[in-house]
Short mmCIF file of C-alpha atoms in Angstrom, two decimals:
data_model
loop_
_atom_site.label_atom_id
_atom_site.label_comp_id
_atom_site.label_asym_id
_atom_site.label_seq_id
_atom_site.Cartn_x
_atom_site.Cartn_y
_atom_site.Cartn_z
CA MET Q 29 18.16 -0.17 23.54
CA SER Q 30 19.71 1.49 20.57
CA ARG Q 31 21.11 -0.50 17.91
CA SER Q 32 23.32 0.25 14.57
CA ILE Q 33 22.89 -1.68 11.33
CA PRO Q 34 25.54 -0.29 8.81
CA PHE Q 35 24.58 1.00 5.90
CA THR Q 36 26.34 2.59 3.09
CA ALA Q 37 23.41 4.35 1.32
CA GLY Q 38 22.93 7.66 1.24
CA LEU Q 39 19.79 9.35 2.77
CA PHE Q 40 17.14 7.17 3.37
CA ALA Q 41 14.16 9.30 2.04
CA ILE Q 42 11.17 8.10 0.34
CA ALA Q 43 11.84 9.11 -3.54
CA LEU Q 44 8.94 8.37 -6.83
CA ALA Q 45 8.81 5.54 -8.66
CA PRO Q 46 9.29 6.77 -12.56
CA LEU Q 47 5.48 6.83 -13.35
CA LEU Q 48 3.70 8.46 -16.04
CA SER Q 49 1.24 10.56 -14.16
CA ILE Q 50 -0.31 13.79 -13.42
CA ALA Q 51 -1.61 16.08 -10.77
CA GLY Q 52 -4.07 13.87 -8.77
CA ASP Q 53 -3.27 10.25 -9.70
CA TRP Q 54 -2.98 7.36 -7.63
CA PRO Q 55 -1.38 4.78 -9.70
CA GLN Q 56 -0.45 2.79 -6.99
CA ILE Q 57 -0.85 1.68 -3.83
CA LEU Q 58 -1.14 4.60 -1.12
CA GLY Q 59 -0.75 7.10 -3.71
CA PRO Q 60 1.91 8.61 -5.50
CA GLN Q 61 4.83 8.14 -2.75
CA ARG Q 62 2.90 4.75 -1.55
CA ASN Q 63 2.68 6.47 2.17
CA GLY Q 64 -1.34 7.46 2.14
CA VAL Q 65 -0.25 11.37 1.59
CA ALA Q 66 -2.28 12.60 -1.53
CA SER Q 67 -0.55 15.38 -3.98
CA ASP Q 68 -2.26 18.35 -4.75
CA GLU Q 69 -5.87 17.59 -3.30
CA GLN Q 70 -8.13 19.78 -1.62
CA LEU Q 71 -10.80 18.07 0.89
CA ALA Q 72 -14.16 19.77 1.05
CA VAL Q 73 -16.19 19.38 3.78
CA TRP Q 74 -19.23 17.43 2.65
CA PRO Q 75 -22.82 17.89 3.98
CA ALA Q 76 -25.01 15.78 6.71
CA THR Q 77 -26.03 13.62 4.05
CA GLY Q 78 -22.88 12.59 3.57
CA PRO Q 79 -20.49 13.08 0.08
CA THR Q 80 -21.85 12.99 -3.13
CA ILE Q 81 -22.52 9.83 -4.77
CA LEU Q 82 -20.94 10.61 -8.48
CA TRP Q 83 -21.50 6.43 -9.66
CA SER Q 84 -21.49 3.22 -7.86
CA ARG Q 85 -21.75 -0.49 -9.24
CA PRO Q 86 -21.27 -3.99 -8.46
CA VAL Q 87 -17.88 -6.03 -8.13
CA GLY Q 88 -16.82 -9.35 -6.97
CA SER Q 89 -14.71 -10.52 -4.09
CA GLY Q 90 -11.21 -9.21 -3.20
CA TYR Q 91 -9.51 -6.99 -1.00
CA ALA Q 92 -7.68 -4.94 -3.23
CA GLY Q 93 -8.17 -1.55 -4.15
CA LEU Q 94 -8.03 0.37 -6.86
CA ALA Q 95 -5.31 2.47 -8.93
CA THR Q 96 -5.70 5.27 -11.07
CA THR Q 97 -4.22 7.61 -14.12
CA ALA Q 98 -5.91 10.72 -15.84
CA ASP Q 99 -9.71 9.18 -17.21
CA ARG Q 100 -9.24 5.60 -15.65
CA ALA Q 101 -8.95 3.57 -12.63
CA ILE Q 102 -7.98 0.05 -13.02
CA LEU Q 103 -9.76 -2.32 -10.94
CA HIS Q 104 -8.96 -6.18 -9.69
CA HIS Q 105 -11.47 -8.52 -8.24
CA ARG Q 106 -12.66 -12.13 -8.76
CA ILE Q 107 -16.32 -13.42 -10.17
CA GLU Q 108 -16.92 -16.57 -9.56
CA ASP Q 109 -13.72 -18.74 -10.86
CA GLN Q 110 -12.51 -16.09 -12.91
CA GLU Q 111 -9.71 -12.84 -11.63
CA VAL Q 112 -10.66 -10.19 -13.57
CA VAL Q 113 -8.64 -6.99 -14.05
CA GLU Q 114 -11.03 -4.08 -15.78
CA ALA Q 115 -10.33 -0.43 -16.67
CA LEU Q 116 -13.43 1.99 -15.68
CA ASP Q 117 -14.24 5.10 -17.04
CA LEU Q 118 -13.47 7.62 -13.74
CA THR Q 119 -16.82 9.69 -14.39
CA SER Q 120 -19.43 6.97 -15.49
CA GLY Q 121 -17.66 3.67 -13.74
CA GLU Q 122 -18.33 1.81 -17.31
CA THR Q 123 -15.59 -0.51 -17.95
CA ILE Q 124 -13.23 0.49 -21.37
CA TRP Q 125 -11.87 -2.28 -21.47
CA ARG Q 126 -11.61 -6.56 -19.38
CA ASP Q 127 -9.29 -9.08 -19.00
CA GLN Q 128 -10.00 -12.05 -16.97
CA TYR Q 129 -8.02 -15.72 -15.69
CA PRO Q 130 -9.35 -18.97 -13.76
CA CYS Q 131 -8.33 -18.54 -9.76
CA SER Q 132 -9.04 -21.69 -7.70
CA PHE Q 133 -7.74 -19.79 -4.48
CA ARG Q 134 -9.28 -20.40 -1.15
CA PRO Q 135 -7.49 -19.15 1.91
CA GLN Q 136 -5.97 -20.48 4.98
CA VAL Q 137 -8.16 -18.10 7.10
CA GLY Q 138 -10.71 -15.66 7.02
CA GLY Q 139 -13.03 -16.16 4.07
CA GLY Q 140 -11.80 -13.58 1.21
CA ASP Q 141 -10.81 -15.31 -2.20
CA GLY Q 142 -10.22 -12.07 -4.04
CA PRO Q 143 -7.48 -10.34 -4.43
CA LEU Q 144 -5.81 -8.45 -2.20
CA ALA Q 145 -2.41 -6.37 -3.87
CA VAL Q 146 -3.37 -2.71 -5.12
CA PRO Q 147 -2.64 -2.98 -9.43
CA THR Q 148 0.15 -0.58 -10.46
CA ILE Q 149 0.25 1.71 -13.20
CA ALA Q 150 3.46 2.83 -14.55
CA GLU Q 151 4.93 3.71 -18.05
CA ASP Q 152 1.50 3.28 -20.06
CA ARG Q 153 1.73 -0.60 -18.37
CA VAL Q 154 -0.87 -1.84 -16.21
CA ILE Q 155 0.85 -4.24 -13.25
CA THR Q 156 -1.63 -6.64 -11.50
CA PHE Q 157 -0.99 -9.66 -8.80
CA GLY Q 158 -3.18 -11.77 -7.90
CA SER Q 159 -3.98 -13.92 -5.27
CA GLN Q 160 -2.01 -17.00 -6.54
CA GLY Q 161 0.78 -15.41 -7.88
CA VAL Q 162 -0.42 -14.56 -11.10
CA LEU Q 163 1.75 -11.61 -12.18
CA SER Q 164 -0.01 -9.43 -15.52
CA CYS Q 165 1.06 -6.88 -17.56
CA TYR Q 166 -1.71 -4.96 -19.33
CA ASP Q 167 -1.47 -1.77 -22.08
CA LEU Q 168 -3.38 0.63 -19.94
CA ARG Q 169 -5.02 2.14 -23.33
CA THR Q 170 -6.28 -0.95 -25.06
CA GLY Q 171 -5.98 -3.69 -22.42
CA GLU Q 172 -4.21 -6.37 -24.75
CA LEU Q 173 -2.17 -8.35 -22.14
CA SER Q 174 1.60 -8.27 -23.00
CA TRP Q 175 2.81 -10.66 -20.63
CA ARG Q 176 1.65 -13.05 -17.82
CA ARG Q 177 4.02 -14.72 -15.43
CA GLY Q 178 2.96 -17.73 -12.70
CA THR Q 179 5.53 -16.63 -10.16
CA HIS Q 180 4.34 -19.07 -7.77
CA ASP Q 181 5.02 -21.98 -9.53
CA ASP Q 182 7.79 -20.50 -11.08
CA PHE Q 183 10.08 -19.76 -8.26
CA ASP Q 184 8.10 -22.40 -5.84
CA ALA Q 185 6.46 -20.19 -3.63
CA ARG Q 186 3.11 -20.23 -1.47
CA GLU Q 187 -0.09 -18.55 -1.21
CA GLY Q 188 0.24 -17.48 2.42
CA TYR Q 189 -2.73 -17.21 5.11
CA PHE Q 190 -4.53 -15.01 2.86
CA GLY Q 191 -3.20 -15.43 -1.18
CA ALA Q 192 -0.62 -12.82 -2.53
CA GLY Q 193 -0.98 -9.86 -1.33
CA SER Q 194 2.26 -7.21 -1.88
CA SER Q 195 2.10 -4.76 -4.37
CA PRO Q 196 4.74 -4.53 -7.33
CA ILE Q 197 6.95 -1.71 -7.97
CA VAL Q 198 7.86 -0.20 -11.34
CA VAL Q 199 11.66 1.08 -11.30
CA ASP Q 200 13.79 1.92 -14.30
CA GLY Q 201 11.58 -0.66 -16.59
CA LYS Q 202 12.17 -3.62 -14.23
CA VAL Q 203 8.95 -4.71 -12.10
CA ILE Q 204 9.86 -6.00 -8.42
CA VAL Q 205 7.65 -8.52 -6.98
CA ASN Q 206 7.71 -9.03 -2.89
CA VAL Q 207 7.54 -12.83 -4.72
CA GLY Q 208 8.59 -15.48 -1.64
CA GLY Q 209 10.16 -17.98 -3.24
CA PHE Q 210 11.77 -19.11 -0.03
CA ARG Q 211 13.40 -22.08 -1.68
CA THR Q 212 14.73 -20.77 -4.96
CA ASP Q 213 16.64 -17.64 -3.86
CA ALA Q 214 13.73 -15.62 -5.08
CA SER Q 215 12.03 -13.89 -2.02
CA VAL Q 216 12.10 -10.77 -4.52
CA VAL Q 217 11.98 -11.13 -8.48
CA ALA Q 218 12.69 -8.30 -11.00
CA PHE Q 219 10.83 -8.58 -14.16
CA SER Q 220 11.04 -7.11 -17.38
CA LEU Q 221 8.64 -4.51 -17.84
CA LYS Q 222 8.92 -4.92 -21.90
CA THR Q 223 8.60 -8.68 -21.79
CA GLY Q 224 7.93 -10.22 -18.40
CA GLU Q 225 11.27 -11.84 -18.70
CA THR Q 226 13.14 -12.16 -15.10
CA LEU Q 227 16.45 -10.17 -14.92
CA TRP Q 228 17.28 -11.24 -10.95
CA HIS Q 229 16.10 -13.04 -7.93
CA THR Q 230 17.57 -12.70 -4.60
CA PHE Q 231 17.04 -14.37 -1.39
CA ASN Q 232 15.04 -17.02 0.84
CA ASP Q 233 11.87 -16.24 2.56
CA HIS Q 234 8.27 -16.19 2.19
CA ALA Q 235 6.48 -13.51 1.21
CA SER Q 236 5.30 -10.67 3.61
CA TYR Q 237 1.96 -8.37 2.67
CA ALA Q 238 3.86 -5.15 2.99
CA SER Q 239 5.21 -3.58 -0.68
CA PRO Q 240 8.28 -2.57 -1.82
CA VAL Q 241 9.43 1.55 -1.01
CA LEU Q 242 11.06 3.25 -3.83
CA LEU Q 243 14.23 4.83 -1.59
CA SER Q 244 16.89 7.77 -2.30
CA PRO Q 245 19.43 7.45 -4.49
CA ASP Q 246 22.56 6.71 -2.17
CA ALA Q 247 25.75 9.21 -3.10
CA ALA Q 248 26.84 7.62 -5.97
CA GLY Q 249 23.29 7.95 -7.85
CA ARG Q 250 22.18 4.26 -7.05
CA ALA Q 251 18.63 3.78 -6.37
CA ARG Q 252 17.54 1.77 -3.25
CA LEU Q 253 14.53 -0.30 -2.53
CA LEU Q 254 13.43 -1.54 1.13
CA VAL Q 255 11.33 -4.71 0.83
CA LEU Q 256 9.94 -6.31 3.83
CA THR Q 257 9.75 -9.96 3.53
CA ARG Q 258 8.18 -12.97 5.74
CA LEU Q 259 11.03 -12.37 8.91
CA ASN Q 260 13.33 -9.57 7.08
CA ALA Q 261 13.88 -6.00 5.91
CA LEU Q 262 16.04 -6.18 2.98
CA VAL Q 263 17.65 -2.86 1.32
CA LEU Q 264 18.44 -3.50 -2.22
CA ASP Q 265 20.01 -2.80 -5.22
CA PRO Q 266 17.14 -2.22 -7.69
CA ALA Q 267 19.54 -2.18 -10.67
CA ASP Q 268 20.95 -5.72 -9.61
CA GLY Q 269 19.60 -7.40 -6.72
CA SER Q 270 22.27 -6.85 -5.07
CA ILE Q 271 20.95 -6.77 -0.84
CA LEU Q 272 23.45 -3.64 0.89
CA GLN Q 273 21.33 -4.59 3.96
CA GLU Q 274 19.21 -6.72 5.90
CA PHE Q 275 17.64 -6.62 9.77
CA PRO Q 276 15.64 -9.23 11.25
CA TYR Q 277 11.88 -8.03 11.13
CA GLY Q 278 8.80 -10.29 12.13
CA ALA Q 279 7.86 -13.43 14.34
CA ARG Q 280 7.48 -16.96 13.54
CA GLY Q 281 4.17 -18.00 14.16
CA PRO Q 282 -0.11 -16.58 13.07
CA THR Q 283 1.70 -13.11 12.20
CA VAL Q 284 1.34 -10.63 9.41
CA THR Q 285 3.45 -8.09 8.52
CA ALA Q 286 1.34 -6.09 5.27
CA ALA Q 287 1.68 -1.96 6.23
CA ASN Q 288 4.18 -0.27 4.63
CA PRO Q 289 7.51 1.32 5.96
CA VAL Q 290 6.80 5.41 6.51
CA GLN Q 291 9.69 7.47 5.82
CA LEU Q 292 9.10 10.88 8.71
CA ASP Q 293 11.63 14.17 8.29
CA ALA Q 294 15.43 13.90 9.39
CA GLY Q 295 15.91 10.77 7.52
CA ARG Q 296 13.66 8.71 10.37
CA LEU Q 297 11.72 5.47 9.38
CA PHE Q 298 8.93 3.77 11.02
CA LEU Q 299 7.83 0.18 10.77
CA THR Q 300 5.04 -1.88 12.46
CA ALA Q 301 3.13 -4.63 12.00
CA SER Q 302 0.47 -6.21 15.14
CA TYR Q 303 0.89 -10.18 16.39
CA GLY Q 304 3.06 -8.95 19.26
CA ILE Q 305 5.40 -7.91 16.50
CA GLY Q 306 5.51 -3.65 17.11
CA ALA Q 307 7.18 -1.06 15.57
CA ILE Q 308 10.70 0.10 14.83
CA HIS Q 309 11.57 3.77 15.02
CA ALA Q 310 14.66 4.40 13.47
CA GLU Q 311 17.36 7.19 12.44
CA VAL Q 312 19.43 6.57 9.15
CA THR Q 313 22.51 8.57 8.15
CA GLU Q 314 25.40 8.09 5.42
CA ARG Q 315 26.81 5.42 7.72
CA GLU Q 316 24.22 3.27 8.93
CA ILE Q 317 20.79 2.50 10.55
CA LYS Q 318 20.35 3.28 14.46
CA GLN Q 319 17.61 1.70 15.82
CA LEU Q 320 16.36 4.37 18.06
CA TRP Q 321 13.24 2.02 20.04
CA GLN Q 322 11.55 -0.93 19.60
CA GLY Q 323 8.38 -2.30 21.41
CA ASP Q 324 4.92 -3.15 20.96
CA ASP Q 325 3.83 -0.01 23.33
CA LEU Q 326 3.22 2.59 21.15
CA PHE Q 327 1.54 1.55 17.62
CA SER Q 328 1.26 -1.84 16.31
CA SER Q 329 -1.20 -1.43 13.19
CA GLN Q 330 -2.66 -4.58 11.42
CA TYR Q 331 -2.32 -3.91 8.07
CA CYS Q 332 -3.49 -0.15 7.46
CA THR Q 333 -0.35 2.08 6.96
CA PRO Q 334 0.01 5.54 9.17
CA VAL Q 335 -0.02 8.49 7.70
CA PRO Q 336 2.84 11.13 8.15
CA ALA Q 337 2.90 14.97 8.49
CA GLY Q 338 6.23 15.98 9.10
CA ASP Q 339 8.17 14.27 12.03
CA VAL Q 340 4.86 13.12 13.37
CA LEU Q 341 2.03 10.14 12.42
CA PHE Q 342 -1.91 10.24 12.11
CA GLY Q 343 -3.41 6.30 12.17
CA ILE Q 344 -5.31 3.44 13.76
CA ASP Q 345 -3.75 0.78 16.55
CA GLY Q 346 -5.14 -2.20 16.92
CA ARG Q 347 -6.66 -4.76 14.65
CA GLN Q 348 -9.53 -5.37 12.74
CA ASP Q 349 -10.29 -8.60 14.16
CA VAL Q 350 -9.40 -8.49 17.79
CA PRO Q 351 -10.94 -4.83 19.23
CA PRO Q 352 -10.30 -2.10 20.57
CA ALA Q 353 -8.23 -0.51 17.99
CA ASP Q 354 -7.70 2.78 18.82
CA LEU Q 355 -6.96 6.29 16.64
CA LYS Q 356 -4.10 8.22 17.18
CA CYS Q 357 -1.43 10.83 16.27
CA ILE Q 358 2.06 9.69 17.82
CA ASP Q 359 5.51 11.39 18.12
CA PRO Q 360 7.92 8.17 17.15
CA ASN Q 361 10.47 10.95 18.09
CA GLY Q 362 9.74 11.37 21.72
CA ARG Q 363 7.96 7.71 21.83
CA ARG Q 364 5.10 9.00 22.81
CA VAL Q 365 1.16 9.59 22.22
CA LEU Q 366 -0.40 13.26 21.01
CA TRP Q 367 -3.09 12.16 21.23
CA GLN Q 368 -5.92 9.20 20.91
CA VAL Q 369 -9.97 8.03 20.27
CA PRO Q 370 -10.61 4.99 22.11
CA GLY Q 371 -12.61 2.73 20.81
CA PHE Q 372 -12.15 4.01 17.96
CA GLY Q 373 -12.08 1.51 14.87
CA TYR Q 374 -10.54 -0.02 12.42
CA GLY Q 375 -9.30 1.81 9.16
CA SER Q 376 -7.29 3.07 6.71
CA VAL Q 377 -6.28 7.06 6.75
CA ILE Q 378 -4.99 9.62 3.62
CA ARG Q 379 -3.97 12.76 4.44
CA ALA Q 380 -4.13 15.78 1.69
CA GLY Q 381 -2.71 18.67 3.11
CA ASP Q 382 -3.28 19.94 6.48
CA ARG Q 383 -6.79 16.99 6.16
CA LEU Q 384 -7.39 13.49 6.92
CA LEU Q 385 -9.87 11.07 5.15
CA ILE Q 386 -10.54 8.06 7.58
CA LEU Q 387 -12.39 4.99 5.81
CA LYS Q 388 -13.48 2.94 8.81
CA THR Q 389 -14.41 -0.74 8.37
CA ASN Q 390 -17.37 -0.38 9.55
CA GLY Q 391 -18.49 1.78 6.05
CA LYS Q 392 -17.74 4.80 7.74
CA LEU Q 393 -15.68 8.02 6.15
CA VAL Q 394 -14.85 10.45 8.86
CA LEU Q 395 -13.26 14.01 7.53
CA ALA Q 396 -11.10 15.53 10.05
CA THR Q 397 -7.77 17.91 10.48
CA ALA Q 398 -4.28 16.55 10.45
CA ASN Q 399 -3.94 18.74 13.65
CA ARG Q 400 -0.62 17.26 15.79
CA GLU Q 401 -2.88 18.92 18.88
CA ARG Q 402 -6.21 17.43 19.39
CA TYR Q 403 -8.65 15.00 17.12
CA ASP Q 404 -10.51 17.56 15.57
CA PRO Q 405 -13.46 15.74 13.35
CA LEU Q 406 -15.27 17.70 10.37
CA ALA Q 407 -17.81 15.53 9.39
CA GLU Q 408 -19.14 11.53 9.11
CA ALA Q 409 -21.09 9.41 6.44
CA LYS Q 410 -21.81 5.84 6.29
CA VAL Q 411 -20.67 5.37 3.20
CA LEU Q 412 -20.67 1.71 2.61
CA ASP Q 413 -22.65 -0.87 4.14
CA GLY Q 414 -20.43 -3.91 4.26
CA THR Q 415 -17.00 -4.36 5.51
CA ALA Q 416 -13.92 -2.24 4.34
CA ARG Q 417 -10.72 -3.96 4.23
CA ALA Q 418 -9.37 -2.75 0.52
CA LEU Q 419 -7.83 0.45 1.09
CA PRO Q 420 -9.37 4.07 -0.28
CA ALA Q 421 -8.08 5.67 -3.61
CA LEU Q 422 -8.09 9.31 -3.50
CA SER Q 423 -7.77 10.94 -7.34
CA ASN Q 424 -8.55 14.50 -8.38
CA GLY Q 425 -11.30 15.13 -5.32
CA ARG Q 426 -13.09 11.99 -5.82
CA LEU Q 427 -12.95 9.48 -3.85
CA LEU Q 428 -12.85 5.26 -4.49
CA VAL Q 429 -14.29 2.93 -1.63
CA ARG Q 430 -15.55 -0.70 -2.10
CA ASP Q 431 -16.85 -3.31 0.51
CA ASP Q 432 -17.55 -6.70 -0.67
CA SER Q 433 -20.13 -6.29 -3.22
CA ILE Q 434 -19.97 -2.12 -4.33
CA LEU Q 435 -17.76 -0.06 -5.61
CA LYS Q 436 -18.31 3.68 -4.99
CA CYS Q 437 -17.09 6.91 -6.55
CA LEU Q 438 -17.80 9.82 -3.88
CA ARG Q 439 -16.93 13.69 -4.17
CA VAL Q 440 -14.95 14.36 -1.30
CA GLY Q 441 -13.44 17.67 -2.67
CA ALA Q 442 -11.97 19.79 -5.38
CA SER Q 443 -10.20 18.85 -8.71
CA ALA Q 444 -6.44 18.66 -8.68
CA SER Q 445 -6.34 21.15 -11.76
CA ALA Q 446 -9.07 23.61 -9.69
CA ALA Q 447 -7.17 23.48 -6.33
CA LYS Q 448 -3.79 24.30 -8.59
CA SER Q 449 -5.30 27.46 -10.48
CA ASN Q 450 -6.75 28.70 -7.20
CA GLY Q 451 -3.04 28.53 -5.95
CA GLU Q 452 -3.82 25.76 -3.39
#
């Protein structure tokens, strides 16, 4: 069942985008490395009453999680007929600056009409991508609008079932976006971070909801980017958009690809999606990507990304809208489940050291050990009354969570600086 796909790049390990971030920042989707693993965080067991609420505030519609850096968090939501971008003070939740622009989006499926894509913070800039493809760049400190592009109009892209939902990535002064210009050779487009001008565009396919992931340089020192479009996986050179490799991933019909690709130890790659698409586990060498197995029997996540811990993954297999959904620890190398909790419920997972934070869509927050031998819960609390679809953000011991109407900042651990000073 193995299949080899030629590949000329070097080791296929996740690398960091060139962000101006500090320890404890959560500057983009799924944190510093876009894989749900927090840097320099120490999680604590909360009391029976639940974690301390540092502050809370009302929010508009949308399922976009927040991004953080230093003293502020970026919120992208919709209020009536406007998409709103706000920089919040992480200490108080108060608005530092705010911008808004018109939005008329209505989803083809479901009831969410707000933005989906987590903002990206890089090089003292904030990048947001709205449900109708509005790409905006702001000064992080002042909120001044640097530039704005209507990508769906510019590249003849469609909104999709739920609107645009792939978070942009910044690489070497380029904002690279899964736009979905399927008729204009603009599936993936790079814009200048400084000016917003188009630098390159490539491939003909619709967009997926998964976000681009930066890979390690090849033997010549060139960066590589992995982008999942609607029906394909593309390995690109972010310098000019040239396609280094492509292979099919996805399925036609009412399907969604939304979880980010995950890199495991020893150059292994894991892709997952629901709707019968299933997972791919591949081995990456200097010469090729060798598909080790593909199937829908082990782990298929609707939109939440499993988090790595060495050679295993922790995550929730299933869908939010069609139960059951099972919490699992899996060994992709052995193609086996190490343990599972049937009927756990859908949600997203963050790993910080040897502990897991699991935010379930029913608003329950679970703290557990990242134990590959058994499920080992430490604490549980109901932290949201509504449905929690937005990805949480962990920053200096604070967890930002939101549902359809409320954003909360919870104390779940020590600050990154405190943990570091304690030698942990």
